[in-house]
């Protein structure tokens, strides 16, 4: 059996891992990337996650037909996939090995690629294997030929006339909006009785109303009992479907790693446990990206890389605990974006706040794009005038939220955004109006 030694071994070709491999090479250190699936060079986002899904969502909003949208998605994915691969693999000290990595001990890995088995030894090992959709235990789900996950939904050759989506979380809602735009009859089945319970009630109600108005059928508080090739039995009702999309969460890709042989511990939720420097319970092993839990966003994987890079080559000042402000966006129509506290969280924590709130309709740009739906909300500290959080549900909120994020990070008083000179017409200038509309 072939045995090779590397100073750095990275398991998984995700964003954090490939960025780290490139940086290690630029610092004169060898780095081996082990990837079990060549189609996943680059990780989840460019291949089966945010980039292809948002390409399809935008295509639907532009009234592109399904076949054209899929062709566009494949082109975008190929460009991003190749760019991600060559961005790391073309570095002189980066090596790529295909195969399934398994720990033998904390420094040694067995890599299986078909009939070939290799052994590699690393001084440092970085786990960057990502996460994968959860398949819940439902009668018939394994046998059904038409059950798909979010990944499978982006590989369909034909548009389903009827699609049932199990789960009304953010992923389920994005795909519901997408398939609805393409012309599918969409039915969402959600076991919880509350729609989007993590959001403020007024925001959840508005999104629910808009989805229903667009033609999406939503059933709350229904338990899925059985699935066949063409039907879903839930809450005593039968729903017919050409495809059944399961959107019930994600789990870490750790099944084949044999983490126990390396002494790597897991959290209560089953993800790899890390400290403030992203080190695992084993001194020479780190975990980056979705596999360590927390928010599963491309930009957080990027920031994980920054933390490790700072630990290896910087002043050791960057920590996971510094990451207190993380914006996110849900690409429904219009987009939902958030950062910091909302009213529900503030009340639960006993935080005093001033509330600013307005409808999106008065913003000139919303009339220009002919989509006046939505609500803007922001919470402000009554003592410091700093922004505590914002929820933006309107056209282009995924861009505007970054302005609020920057203002919060810089401890900027809300009056700066209230009086800022913005270009016109833009959704960003809605912040001028928002911070003049205090709810007394």
Tab-separated table of C-alpha atoms in Angstrom:
chain	number	residue	atom	x	y	z
A	1	UNK	CA	0.000	0.000	0.000
A	2	UNK	CA	1.345	3.402	-1.041
A	3	UNK	CA	2.074	5.800	1.861
A	4	UNK	CA	2.681	9.533	1.361
A	5	UNK	CA	3.448	12.261	3.889
A	6	UNK	CA	2.053	15.808	3.768
A	7	UNK	CA	2.295	18.687	6.185
A	8	UNK	CA	-1.375	19.535	5.483
A	9	UNK	CA	-4.268	17.302	4.475
A	10	UNK	CA	-7.695	18.729	3.667
A	11	UNK	CA	-10.639	16.335	3.479
A	12	UNK	CA	-13.243	17.806	1.148
A	13	UNK	CA	-12.955	20.303	-1.729
A	14	UNK	CA	-15.326	22.904	-0.243
A	15	UNK	CA	-14.881	26.664	-0.151
A	16	UNK	CA	-12.929	26.836	3.108
A	17	UNK	CA	-10.711	23.893	2.174
A	18	UNK	CA	-9.757	25.068	-1.273
A	19	UNK	CA	-9.073	28.617	-0.064
A	20	UNK	CA	-6.869	27.178	2.674
A	21	UNK	CA	-5.016	24.900	0.238
A	22	UNK	CA	-4.220	27.837	-2.026
A	23	UNK	CA	-2.979	29.938	0.887
A	24	UNK	CA	-0.847	27.111	2.259
A	25	UNK	CA	0.794	26.712	-1.141
A	26	UNK	CA	1.485	30.442	-1.313
A	27	UNK	CA	3.223	30.135	2.066
A	28	UNK	CA	5.445	27.362	0.727
A	29	UNK	CA	3.603	24.444	2.333
A	30	UNK	CA	2.296	21.330	0.624
A	31	UNK	CA	-1.430	20.672	0.874
A	32	UNK	CA	-3.301	17.543	-0.202
A	33	UNK	CA	-7.038	17.830	-0.912
A	34	UNK	CA	-8.975	14.549	-0.760
A	35	UNK	CA	-12.368	14.571	-2.515
A	36	UNK	CA	-14.679	11.593	-2.820
A	37	UNK	CA	-16.708	12.960	-5.767
A	38	UNK	CA	-15.173	14.803	-8.717
A	39	UNK	CA	-18.539	16.474	-9.349
A	40	UNK	CA	-18.137	18.204	-5.978
A	41	UNK	CA	-14.875	19.994	-6.687
A	42	UNK	CA	-15.602	23.403	-5.190
A	43	UNK	CA	-18.081	22.173	-2.607
A	44	UNK	CA	-21.822	22.508	-2.175
A	45	UNK	CA	-22.414	26.097	-3.283
A	46	UNK	CA	-21.187	26.071	-6.906
A	47	UNK	CA	-22.357	22.525	-7.618
A	48	UNK	CA	-25.570	21.623	-5.769
A	49	UNK	CA	-26.312	24.619	-3.553
A	50	UNK	CA	-26.706	28.359	-3.660
A	51	UNK	CA	-25.338	29.173	-7.122
A	52	UNK	CA	-27.369	26.682	-9.211
A	53	UNK	CA	-30.505	27.115	-7.110
A	54	UNK	CA	-30.398	30.909	-7.340
A	55	UNK	CA	-29.709	30.657	-11.072
A	56	UNK	CA	-32.946	28.688	-11.427
A	57	UNK	CA	-34.856	31.034	-9.110
A	58	UNK	CA	-33.796	34.085	-11.121
A	59	UNK	CA	-34.587	32.281	-14.388
A	60	UNK	CA	-38.112	31.596	-13.155
A	61	UNK	CA	-38.575	35.220	-12.136
A	62	UNK	CA	-37.508	36.228	-15.648
A	63	UNK	CA	-40.170	33.898	-17.106
A	64	UNK	CA	-37.588	31.641	-18.728
A	65	UNK	CA	-38.959	28.186	-19.513
A	66	UNK	CA	-37.743	25.239	-17.485
A	67	UNK	CA	-35.533	23.697	-20.174
A	68	UNK	CA	-33.772	26.988	-20.877
A	69	UNK	CA	-33.336	27.595	-17.159
A	70	UNK	CA	-31.741	24.187	-16.665
A	71	UNK	CA	-29.382	24.770	-19.580
A	72	UNK	CA	-28.365	28.114	-18.063
A	73	UNK	CA	-27.842	26.477	-14.686
A	74	UNK	CA	-25.524	23.841	-16.178
A	75	UNK	CA	-23.437	26.553	-17.877
A	76	UNK	CA	-23.132	28.552	-14.667
A	77	UNK	CA	-22.262	25.458	-12.670
A	78	UNK	CA	-19.582	24.378	-15.133
A	79	UNK	CA	-17.924	27.791	-15.015
A	80	UNK	CA	-17.949	27.901	-11.200
A	81	UNK	CA	-16.926	24.252	-10.838
A	82	UNK	CA	-13.935	24.615	-13.145
A	83	UNK	CA	-12.929	27.911	-11.575
A	84	UNK	CA	-13.058	26.427	-8.085
A	85	UNK	CA	-11.000	23.398	-9.101
A	86	UNK	CA	-8.270	25.229	-10.980
A	87	UNK	CA	-8.139	28.036	-8.428
A	88	UNK	CA	-6.695	25.544	-5.955
A	89	UNK	CA	-5.375	22.608	-8.003
A	90	UNK	CA	-3.212	24.790	-10.240
A	91	UNK	CA	-1.186	25.981	-7.275
A	92	UNK	CA	2.304	24.397	-7.377
A	93	UNK	CA	2.127	22.812	-3.914
A	94	UNK	CA	-1.524	21.698	-3.973
A	95	UNK	CA	-2.261	18.044	-4.740
A	96	UNK	CA	-5.692	16.497	-5.343
A	97	UNK	CA	-6.532	12.888	-4.569
A	98	UNK	CA	-9.885	11.307	-5.425
A	99	UNK	CA	-11.348	8.831	-2.960
A	100	UNK	CA	-13.090	8.242	0.347
A	101	UNK	CA	-10.976	9.266	3.343
A	102	UNK	CA	-11.086	7.283	6.585
A	103	UNK	CA	-9.085	7.926	9.743
A	104	UNK	CA	-6.788	5.168	10.961
A	105	UNK	CA	-5.463	7.382	13.746
A	106	UNK	CA	-5.183	11.119	14.339
A	107	UNK	CA	-2.441	11.565	11.737
A	108	UNK	CA	-3.133	8.752	9.269
A	109	UNK	CA	-5.864	8.363	6.676
A	110	UNK	CA	-6.809	5.524	4.368
A	111	UNK	CA	-8.092	6.732	0.988
A	112	UNK	CA	-10.218	4.299	-0.995
A	113	UNK	CA	-10.807	4.918	-4.699
A	114	UNK	CA	-12.385	1.834	-6.260
A	115	UNK	CA	-9.901	-1.018	-5.929
A	116	UNK	CA	-7.041	1.341	-5.089
A	117	UNK	CA	-6.229	1.981	-1.429
A	118	UNK	CA	-3.700	4.607	-0.414
A	119	UNK	CA	-2.383	5.720	2.953
A	120	UNK	CA	-1.533	9.340	3.723
A	121	UNK	CA	-0.047	10.893	6.839
A	122	UNK	CA	-0.587	14.527	7.728
A	123	UNK	CA	0.929	16.804	10.346
A	124	UNK	CA	-2.255	18.900	10.212
A	125	UNK	CA	-5.647	17.659	9.027
A	126	UNK	CA	-8.603	19.880	8.112
A	127	UNK	CA	-12.092	18.369	7.750
A	128	UNK	CA	-14.217	20.238	5.190
A	129	UNK	CA	-16.714	17.604	4.075
A	130	UNK	CA	-19.887	19.702	4.260
A	131	UNK	CA	-23.426	18.512	4.848
A	132	UNK	CA	-26.131	16.631	2.978
A	133	UNK	CA	-29.960	16.619	2.970
A	134	UNK	CA	-31.739	14.619	5.672
A	135	UNK	CA	-34.128	11.891	4.554
A	136	UNK	CA	-36.710	11.448	7.335
A	137	UNK	CA	-38.155	8.111	8.361
A	138	UNK	CA	-41.490	7.991	6.541
A	139	UNK	CA	-43.220	4.868	5.308
A	140	UNK	CA	-42.461	4.317	1.615
A	141	UNK	CA	-39.934	7.124	1.268
A	142	UNK	CA	-37.020	4.837	0.398
A	143	UNK	CA	-39.059	2.869	-2.128
A	144	UNK	CA	-40.616	5.815	-3.958
A	145	UNK	CA	-39.108	6.551	-7.355
A	146	UNK	CA	-40.139	10.178	-7.250
A	147	UNK	CA	-38.721	11.385	-3.942
A	148	UNK	CA	-36.025	14.021	-4.460
A	149	UNK	CA	-33.941	16.332	-2.280
A	150	UNK	CA	-32.928	19.907	-3.039
A	151	UNK	CA	-29.980	18.492	-4.961
A	152	UNK	CA	-32.152	16.221	-7.083
A	153	UNK	CA	-34.595	19.051	-7.745
A	154	UNK	CA	-31.865	20.826	-9.685
A	155	UNK	CA	-31.218	17.815	-11.916
A	156	UNK	CA	-34.736	17.231	-13.239
A	157	UNK	CA	-35.048	16.826	-17.000
A	158	UNK	CA	-38.744	17.753	-17.012
A	159	UNK	CA	-40.819	20.197	-15.035
A	160	UNK	CA	-43.194	18.320	-12.693
A	161	UNK	CA	-46.813	19.317	-13.190
A	162	UNK	CA	-47.456	18.708	-9.494
A	163	UNK	CA	-44.856	18.807	-6.746
A	164	UNK	CA	-45.337	18.231	-3.033
A	165	UNK	CA	-42.702	19.761	-0.775
A	166	UNK	CA	-42.288	18.302	2.704
A	167	UNK	CA	-41.025	21.065	4.974
A	168	UNK	CA	-41.735	24.806	5.059
A	169	UNK	CA	-38.254	25.872	6.085
A	170	UNK	CA	-36.130	28.283	4.083
A	171	UNK	CA	-34.961	25.701	1.528
A	172	UNK	CA	-38.477	24.367	1.017
A	173	UNK	CA	-39.862	27.874	0.490
A	174	UNK	CA	-37.183	28.803	-2.026
A	175	UNK	CA	-37.968	25.742	-4.132
A	176	UNK	CA	-41.699	26.290	-3.707
A	177	UNK	CA	-41.367	29.766	-5.160
A	178	UNK	CA	-39.103	28.542	-7.945
A	179	UNK	CA	-41.332	25.675	-9.127
A	180	UNK	CA	-44.395	27.883	-8.814
A	181	UNK	CA	-42.794	30.455	-11.140
A	182	UNK	CA	-42.072	27.746	-13.706
A	183	UNK	CA	-45.727	26.669	-13.624
A	184	UNK	CA	-45.841	23.635	-11.329
A	185	UNK	CA	-48.730	23.174	-8.930
A	186	UNK	CA	-46.928	23.411	-5.586
A	187	UNK	CA	-48.169	22.011	-2.276
A	188	UNK	CA	-46.193	22.450	0.938
A	189	UNK	CA	-46.768	20.102	3.882
A	190	UNK	CA	-45.353	21.328	7.195
A	191	UNK	CA	-45.631	19.266	10.406
A	192	UNK	CA	-45.401	22.318	12.681
A	193	UNK	CA	-48.504	24.401	13.233
A	194	UNK	CA	-46.587	27.695	13.114
A	195	UNK	CA	-45.261	29.069	9.836
A	196	UNK	CA	-41.644	30.321	10.014
A	197	UNK	CA	-41.581	30.348	13.825
A	198	UNK	CA	-38.122	31.959	13.972
A	199	UNK	CA	-39.388	35.129	12.301
A	200	UNK	CA	-41.560	37.876	13.783
A	201	UNK	CA	-45.251	37.074	13.454
A	202	UNK	CA	-46.003	40.048	11.179
A	203	UNK	CA	-43.213	38.993	8.806
A	204	UNK	CA	-44.347	35.343	8.784
A	205	UNK	CA	-47.944	36.358	8.099
A	206	UNK	CA	-46.895	38.560	5.195
A	207	UNK	CA	-44.782	35.839	3.584
A	208	UNK	CA	-47.539	33.273	4.072
A	209	UNK	CA	-50.060	35.623	2.474
A	210	UNK	CA	-47.821	36.346	-0.510
A	211	UNK	CA	-47.036	32.680	-1.147
A	212	UNK	CA	-50.722	31.772	-1.021
A	213	UNK	CA	-51.572	34.666	-3.348
A	214	UNK	CA	-48.976	33.419	-5.846
A	215	UNK	CA	-50.698	30.029	-5.992
A	216	UNK	CA	-48.648	27.975	-3.541
A	217	UNK	CA	-50.790	25.691	-1.365
A	218	UNK	CA	-49.603	25.455	2.248
A	219	UNK	CA	-50.822	23.037	4.905
A	220	UNK	CA	-49.548	23.475	8.463
A	221	UNK	CA	-49.644	21.015	11.333
A	222	UNK	CA	-49.872	17.949	9.117
A	223	UNK	CA	-47.799	14.833	9.672
A	224	UNK	CA	-46.720	12.893	6.588
A	225	UNK	CA	-47.690	9.266	7.136
A	226	UNK	CA	-46.883	7.532	3.867
A	227	UNK	CA	-45.322	8.169	0.465
A	228	UNK	CA	-45.779	6.277	-2.795
A	229	UNK	CA	-44.530	6.988	-6.313
A	230	UNK	CA	-47.369	9.406	-6.974
A	231	UNK	CA	-49.023	10.266	-3.663
A	232	UNK	CA	-48.362	11.643	-0.214
A	233	UNK	CA	-50.675	10.701	2.652
A	234	UNK	CA	-50.647	13.387	5.344
A	235	UNK	CA	-53.122	14.423	8.002
A	236	UNK	CA	-55.736	12.032	6.660
A	237	UNK	CA	-55.567	13.599	3.175
A	238	UNK	CA	-54.001	12.311	-0.023
A	239	UNK	CA	-51.956	14.658	-2.207
A	240	UNK	CA	-51.037	13.605	-5.731
A	241	UNK	CA	-47.565	14.475	-7.009
A	242	UNK	CA	-45.221	13.869	-9.927
A	243	UNK	CA	-42.286	14.655	-7.631
A	244	UNK	CA	-41.970	14.776	-3.844
A	245	UNK	CA	-39.287	17.137	-2.573
A	246	UNK	CA	-38.009	16.457	0.933
A	247	UNK	CA	-36.730	19.659	2.561
A	248	UNK	CA	-36.462	18.677	6.211
A	249	UNK	CA	-32.956	19.807	7.079
A	250	UNK	CA	-29.348	18.760	6.588
A	251	UNK	CA	-26.808	16.603	8.415
A	252	UNK	CA	-22.983	16.531	8.427
A	253	UNK	CA	-21.048	14.385	5.947
A	254	UNK	CA	-19.120	12.294	8.476
A	255	UNK	CA	-20.410	8.746	7.923
A	256	UNK	CA	-17.238	7.250	6.412
A	257	UNK	CA	-14.629	9.293	8.277
A	258	UNK	CA	-14.163	6.974	11.297
A	259	UNK	CA	-13.791	10.046	13.500
A	260	UNK	CA	-13.672	7.964	16.669
A	261	UNK	CA	-10.307	6.536	15.575
A	262	UNK	CA	-8.903	10.039	15.542
A	263	UNK	CA	-10.513	10.997	18.843
A	264	UNK	CA	-12.694	13.665	17.218
A	265	UNK	CA	-15.795	14.404	19.301
A	266	UNK	CA	-19.263	15.352	18.081
A	267	UNK	CA	-21.727	17.887	19.458
A	268	UNK	CA	-25.152	16.913	20.762
A	269	UNK	CA	-26.604	17.693	17.329
A	270	UNK	CA	-24.145	15.321	15.631
A	271	UNK	CA	-21.796	17.863	14.081
A	272	UNK	CA	-18.048	18.012	14.720
A	273	UNK	CA	-17.338	19.911	17.921
A	274	UNK	CA	-14.840	22.771	17.577
A	275	UNK	CA	-13.293	25.398	19.828
A	276	UNK	CA	-12.902	29.130	19.214
A	277	UNK	CA	-10.051	28.462	16.755
A	278	UNK	CA	-12.033	25.774	14.889
A	279	UNK	CA	-9.849	23.038	16.362
A	280	UNK	CA	-11.538	19.759	17.186
A	281	UNK	CA	-11.000	17.733	20.352
A	282	UNK	CA	-7.865	16.371	18.664
A	283	UNK	CA	-5.007	18.873	18.674
A	284	UNK	CA	-3.884	18.549	15.046
A	285	UNK	CA	-7.347	18.364	13.465
A	286	UNK	CA	-9.603	21.285	12.505
A	287	UNK	CA	-13.162	21.337	11.117
A	288	UNK	CA	-14.390	24.046	8.754
A	289	UNK	CA	-17.674	24.788	7.003
A	290	UNK	CA	-21.024	23.018	7.300
A	291	UNK	CA	-19.577	19.867	8.879
A	292	UNK	CA	-19.018	21.703	12.169
A	293	UNK	CA	-22.610	22.944	12.460
A	294	UNK	CA	-23.972	26.457	12.869
A	295	UNK	CA	-25.291	28.462	9.940
A	296	UNK	CA	-24.717	26.628	6.678
A	297	UNK	CA	-23.741	29.490	4.412
A	298	UNK	CA	-21.014	29.819	1.789
A	299	UNK	CA	-19.838	33.078	3.350
A	300	UNK	CA	-19.428	31.465	6.771
A	301	UNK	CA	-17.207	28.791	5.235
A	302	UNK	CA	-15.185	31.641	3.774
A	303	UNK	CA	-14.911	33.193	7.217
A	304	UNK	CA	-13.916	29.839	8.721
A	305	UNK	CA	-10.970	29.918	6.326
A	306	UNK	CA	-10.081	33.414	7.553
A	307	UNK	CA	-10.048	32.209	11.156
A	308	UNK	CA	-7.749	29.264	10.427
A	309	UNK	CA	-5.554	31.361	8.156
A	310	UNK	CA	-5.161	33.891	10.963
A	311	UNK	CA	-4.247	31.128	13.406
A	312	UNK	CA	-1.623	29.660	11.085
A	313	UNK	CA	-0.091	32.781	9.564
A	314	UNK	CA	-1.506	35.778	11.410
A	315	UNK	CA	-1.637	37.255	14.881
A	316	UNK	CA	-4.094	34.693	16.319
A	317	UNK	CA	-6.641	37.466	16.927
A	318	UNK	CA	-9.496	36.147	14.804
A	319	UNK	CA	-11.921	33.850	16.667
A	320	UNK	CA	-15.216	32.088	16.047
A	321	UNK	CA	-16.712	33.993	18.973
A	322	UNK	CA	-16.072	37.278	17.127
A	323	UNK	CA	-18.753	36.319	14.636
A	324	UNK	CA	-21.687	38.009	16.357
A	325	UNK	CA	-23.349	39.589	13.315
A	326	UNK	CA	-24.277	37.298	10.435
A	327	UNK	CA	-26.816	38.416	7.832
A	328	UNK	CA	-28.838	35.916	5.853
A	329	UNK	CA	-31.250	35.988	2.952
A	330	UNK	CA	-34.014	33.657	1.812
A	331	UNK	CA	-34.519	33.897	-1.941
A	332	UNK	CA	-38.277	33.793	-2.083
A	333	UNK	CA	-40.165	36.526	-3.929
A	334	UNK	CA	-39.639	39.129	-2.626
A	335	UNK	CA	-36.469	38.256	-0.746
A	336	UNK	CA	-36.414	37.962	3.042
A	337	UNK	CA	-33.209	39.186	4.721
A	338	UNK	CA	-32.232	39.535	8.352
A	339	UNK	CA	-29.438	40.477	10.706
A	340	UNK	CA	-29.248	40.801	14.469
A	341	UNK	CA	-32.250	40.864	16.762
A	342	UNK	CA	-35.884	40.843	15.747
A	343	UNK	CA	-38.758	41.765	18.057
A	344	UNK	CA	-39.366	38.196	19.139
A	345	UNK	CA	-35.759	37.715	20.215
A	346	UNK	CA	-35.492	41.131	21.866
A	347	UNK	CA	-38.587	40.583	23.985
A	348	UNK	CA	-37.439	37.127	25.040
A	349	UNK	CA	-34.034	38.500	26.060
A	350	UNK	CA	-35.521	41.522	27.840
A	351	UNK	CA	-33.746	43.980	25.540
A	352	UNK	CA	-35.213	47.494	25.331
A	353	UNK	CA	-35.584	48.839	21.803
A	354	UNK	CA	-37.122	51.487	19.593
A	355	UNK	CA	-39.048	50.007	16.661
A	356	UNK	CA	-38.905	51.460	13.152
A	357	UNK	CA	-41.253	49.928	10.599
A	358	UNK	CA	-42.755	50.662	7.193
A	359	UNK	CA	-44.304	48.976	4.189
A	360	UNK	CA	-42.170	48.599	1.054
A	361	UNK	CA	-44.841	50.139	-1.179
A	362	UNK	CA	-43.825	53.823	-0.690
A	363	UNK	CA	-40.287	53.150	-1.959
A	364	UNK	CA	-40.100	54.489	-5.513
A	365	UNK	CA	-37.995	51.559	-6.779
A	366	UNK	CA	-40.699	49.097	-5.681
A	367	UNK	CA	-43.085	50.849	-8.061
A	368	UNK	CA	-40.490	50.893	-10.830
A	369	UNK	CA	-40.018	47.108	-10.614
A	370	UNK	CA	-43.783	46.689	-10.078
A	371	UNK	CA	-43.426	44.740	-6.871
A	372	UNK	CA	-44.620	46.768	-3.907
A	373	UNK	CA	-44.941	43.827	-1.516
A	374	UNK	CA	-43.063	43.688	1.732
A	375	UNK	CA	-42.173	45.146	5.105
A	376	UNK	CA	-39.046	46.803	6.527
A	377	UNK	CA	-38.319	46.641	10.260
A	378	UNK	CA	-35.406	47.733	12.417
A	379	UNK	CA	-34.685	47.759	16.139
A	380	UNK	CA	-32.563	50.535	17.656
A	381	UNK	CA	-30.913	50.803	21.060
A	382	UNK	CA	-32.654	53.721	22.845
A	383	UNK	CA	-29.451	54.659	24.697
A	384	UNK	CA	-26.794	54.466	21.965
A	385	UNK	CA	-28.883	54.896	18.783
A	386	UNK	CA	-27.076	51.862	17.348
A	387	UNK	CA	-29.035	49.365	15.264
A	388	UNK	CA	-29.803	46.138	17.119
A	389	UNK	CA	-31.214	44.267	14.142
A	390	UNK	CA	-33.223	44.502	10.953
A	391	UNK	CA	-35.671	42.375	9.007
A	392	UNK	CA	-36.167	43.350	5.372
A	393	UNK	CA	-38.792	41.613	3.277
A	394	UNK	CA	-38.809	43.330	-0.089
A	395	UNK	CA	-37.307	43.367	-3.566
A	396	UNK	CA	-33.474	43.304	-3.473
A	397	UNK	CA	-33.346	43.021	0.316
A	398	UNK	CA	-30.400	40.651	-0.084
A	399	UNK	CA	-28.363	43.637	-1.262
A	400	UNK	CA	-29.729	46.217	1.172
A	401	UNK	CA	-29.143	44.034	4.246
A	402	UNK	CA	-25.391	44.328	3.696
A	403	UNK	CA	-25.592	48.095	4.242
A	404	UNK	CA	-27.297	47.496	7.580
A	405	UNK	CA	-24.780	44.779	8.450
A	406	UNK	CA	-21.866	47.131	7.826
A	407	UNK	CA	-23.505	49.908	9.847
A	408	UNK	CA	-24.012	47.540	12.774
A	409	UNK	CA	-20.467	46.226	12.634
A	410	UNK	CA	-19.106	49.782	12.641
A	411	UNK	CA	-21.419	50.763	15.547
A	412	UNK	CA	-22.940	53.449	13.354
A	413	UNK	CA	-25.923	55.392	14.775
A	414	UNK	CA	-29.116	54.786	12.810
A	415	UNK	CA	-29.237	58.498	11.889
A	416	UNK	CA	-26.363	57.969	9.442
A	417	UNK	CA	-28.518	55.642	7.328
A	418	UNK	CA	-31.537	57.882	7.856
A	419	UNK	CA	-29.675	60.852	6.367
A	420	UNK	CA	-27.408	59.028	3.910
A	421	UNK	CA	-27.448	60.180	0.272
A	422	UNK	CA	-28.413	57.117	-1.792
A	423	UNK	CA	-28.715	56.846	-5.566
A	424	UNK	CA	-32.259	56.982	-6.932
A	425	UNK	CA	-34.336	54.977	-7.585
A	426	UNK	CA	-32.977	52.162	-5.443
A	427	UNK	CA	-34.338	49.956	-2.691
A	428	UNK	CA	-31.420	51.064	-0.529
A	429	UNK	CA	-32.857	54.550	-0.197
A	430	UNK	CA	-35.780	52.946	1.610
A	431	UNK	CA	-33.509	53.066	4.659
A	432	UNK	CA	-33.929	56.869	4.615
A	433	UNK	CA	-37.656	56.405	5.102
A	434	UNK	CA	-37.470	53.415	7.421
A	435	UNK	CA	-35.474	55.277	10.049
A	436	UNK	CA	-37.970	58.138	10.007
A	437	UNK	CA	-40.897	55.817	10.731
A	438	UNK	CA	-40.701	55.025	14.415
A	439	UNK	CA	-43.588	53.060	15.873
A	440	UNK	CA	-44.603	54.797	19.090
